[in-house]
Structures are given as structure tokens and as C-alpha cells.
Coordinates of C-alpha atoms in Angstrom, one line a residue:
M1 CA 74.4 87.4 161.7
H2 CA 77.2 86.8 158.7
Y3 CA 77.3 88.3 155.4
S4 CA 77.7 85.9 152.5
T5 CA 78.9 88.7 150.1
V6 CA 82.4 89.2 150.4
H7 CA 83.8 92.8 148.9
S8 CA 86.7 92.9 146.9
P9 CA 89.0 96.0 147.6
V10 CA 88.3 99.2 145.9
G11 CA 91.5 98.8 143.6
I12 CA 90.2 95.4 142.2
R13 CA 87.0 96.2 141.6
P14 CA 85.8 96.2 137.7
A15 CA 86.1 99.4 136.2
S16 CA 83.3 101.2 134.5
S17 CA 82.8 100.8 131.0
G18 CA 83.5 104.5 130.8
A19 CA 87.2 103.9 132.6
R20 CA 87.6 101.0 130.2
R21 CA 86.6 103.2 127.2
E22 CA 89.5 105.7 128.0
H23 CA 92.2 103.0 129.1
A24 CA 91.2 101.6 125.4
R25 CA 91.5 104.8 123.7
G26 CA 94.9 105.2 125.7
R27 CA 96.1 101.9 124.8
S28 CA 95.3 102.3 121.0
A29 CA 96.9 105.9 120.7
A30 CA 100.1 104.3 122.2
L31 CA 100.0 101.4 119.6
R32 CA 99.3 104.0 116.8
A33 CA 102.5 105.8 117.9
R34 CA 104.9 102.6 118.5
A35 CA 103.2 101.6 115.1
L36 CA 104.2 105.1 113.2
E37 CA 107.6 104.6 114.7
I38 CA 108.1 101.1 113.6
V39 CA 107.0 102.3 109.8
G40 CA 109.2 105.5 110.1
I41 CA 112.4 103.0 111.3
L42 CA 111.4 100.7 108.3
Y43 CA 110.9 102.9 105.2
R44 CA 113.6 105.6 107.2
C45 CA 111.5 108.2 106.8
E46 CA 109.8 110.9 108.7
P47 CA 106.0 110.3 111.2
D48 CA 104.1 112.1 108.4
A49 CA 105.3 110.2 105.7
A50 CA 104.9 107.0 107.7
A51 CA 101.5 107.8 108.5
Q52 CA 100.6 108.3 104.6
L53 CA 102.7 104.9 104.1
L54 CA 100.2 103.5 106.4
M55 CA 97.2 104.8 105.2
R56 CA 98.3 103.7 101.7
H57 CA 98.7 100.2 102.8
S58 CA 95.5 100.1 104.3
Q59 CA 93.7 101.1 101.1
E60 CA 95.9 98.9 98.7
N61 CA 95.6 96.0 100.5
N62 CA 91.8 96.3 102.0
L63 CA 92.6 96.5 105.7
K64 CA 92.1 98.2 108.5
V65 CA 94.6 101.3 109.5
A66 CA 94.1 99.9 113.2
A67 CA 94.7 96.0 112.1
L68 CA 97.7 96.9 110.1
S69 CA 99.1 98.9 113.4
E70 CA 98.3 96.1 115.6
A71 CA 99.7 93.5 113.7
L72 CA 102.9 95.5 113.3
V73 CA 103.4 96.2 116.8
A74 CA 102.7 92.6 117.4
V75 CA 105.1 91.3 114.7
V76 CA 108.0 93.5 116.0
D77 CA 107.3 93.6 119.6
G78 CA 105.9 90.1 120.2
A79 CA 102.6 88.6 121.0
S80 CA 99.9 90.7 121.2
D81 CA 97.6 91.3 124.4
E82 CA 94.4 89.2 123.1
P83 CA 95.2 85.5 122.0
D84 CA 92.2 85.4 119.6
A85 CA 93.5 87.6 116.9
C86 CA 90.9 88.3 114.1
A87 CA 91.3 87.4 110.7
Q88 CA 92.3 91.3 109.7
T89 CA 95.0 91.1 112.0
T90 CA 96.3 87.8 110.9
L91 CA 96.1 89.2 107.0
A92 CA 98.0 92.6 108.1
A93 CA 100.7 90.3 110.2
H94 CA 101.4 88.5 106.7
F95 CA 101.4 91.8 104.8
W96 CA 104.0 93.0 107.2
L97 CA 106.1 89.9 107.4
R98 CA 106.1 89.8 103.3
E99 CA 107.2 93.9 103.4
I100 CA 110.0 93.8 105.8
R101 CA 111.3 90.9 103.6
R102 CA 111.2 92.9 100.9
L103 CA 112.7 96.2 102.4
G104 CA 115.7 94.2 104.1
R105 CA 116.7 93.1 100.5
T106 CA 115.8 96.8 99.0
H107 CA 117.9 98.5 101.7
R108 CA 120.4 95.8 101.3
R109 CA 120.9 96.7 97.7
S110 CA 120.7 100.4 98.2
D111 CA 123.3 100.0 101.2
R112 CA 125.8 98.2 98.8
W113 CA 125.3 101.0 95.9
V114 CA 126.1 103.7 98.8
R115 CA 129.2 101.7 99.9
H116 CA 130.1 101.2 96.0
V117 CA 130.0 104.9 95.4
A118 CA 131.8 105.8 98.6
A119 CA 134.7 103.5 98.1
S120 CA 135.0 104.5 94.5
G121 CA 135.4 108.0 95.8
G122 CA 132.5 109.2 93.8
C123 CA 133.6 108.3 90.5
V124 CA 131.5 107.0 88.0
S125 CA 133.9 105.8 85.5
G126 CA 135.5 103.4 88.3
S127 CA 139.0 104.2 87.4
R128 CA 140.1 103.3 91.1
T129 CA 143.7 102.1 92.0
E130 CA 144.4 98.9 93.6
A131 CA 144.9 100.5 97.5
R132 CA 141.3 101.7 97.1
K133 CA 140.1 98.2 96.0
S134 CA 142.0 96.5 98.9
S135 CA 140.5 98.9 101.5
V136 CA 136.9 97.1 100.6
R137 CA 136.4 94.4 103.1
Q138 CA 134.0 91.8 102.5
S139 CA 132.1 90.7 105.8
D140 CA 131.7 87.3 105.0
P141 CA 134.0 85.3 102.8
N142 CA 131.3 82.9 101.6
R143 CA 129.0 85.5 100.1
V144 CA 129.5 86.9 96.9
D145 CA 129.5 90.6 97.3
F146 CA 129.0 93.0 94.2
L147 CA 131.7 95.3 95.7
T148 CA 134.4 92.4 95.4
Q149 CA 133.5 91.9 91.9
V150 CA 134.4 95.3 90.6

């Protein structure tokens, strides 16, 4: 007698709902950890401050923290696993793209200021010698840099 049912190997069988929940919990914990790491890098802060910033962004923009975390990881690391992203995640991705653009401009301004203070030797009056002025090099000759104008 031939049986019509073909049994799959043990490793391929669908997991129970408890195992799926544990896998989802582990995935979401890894996602949260990666999101906190990225927020810490973006804002140049510690993980505790990154968690507070993530919570504040969630409240100010009326988005779930999970959606913000998932969108940030998807924006930075590439596409998410699920092709059907919900509206919350899409809105959160747009938020992160705007925020990254804004932070890039802010960091460039503050980095220029730090370079300016370091090049002037911490002198606020601005009296520098020509030797110090010539030591400040501009990275792109087409870009107008504040330091070259000082």
C-alpha cells in the first residue's frame, strides 16, 4: 500500500506558535539594539540618551517606537524582511531620512567650528599668523568654506 502523504524532515516542519513568538521576540530585541546603536551614532550619545531620544521622537511624531526602530534599521542597513511595510513604518522612514539630512548639516557646521577653534589655537580675537592660516587646507576647491574666509 502506498501512502499519499509525504512527510517533510523534522527541521523543515512549520514551527509551533510558541517557537515563532520566541523567534519574533529575539528578532525584535536585535532590531531594538541595532536601532539604539544607530541613534547613538547619529546623535553622538550614549545608549541611555539614545533610548530617550527614540522615545521623544516617538511621542513628538505620533509614531510607535517599534516602527521608528524598524524604519531606522531599514533605512541604514537596507530593505526590511517584510515587503509590505505598514504606513507607520513608511512615515517613520521619511522621518529618519529628514532627520539624517538635518543632522548631517548640523554636524558639518559644528565640525567646522571645532576645526576653526583648533586652527586658531583657541584664540577668540582671531589674531593668527599667516603660517597658521596657510595650514588650514580646503578639501574641495569648488566649495566655499568658512575657514578659508577667516
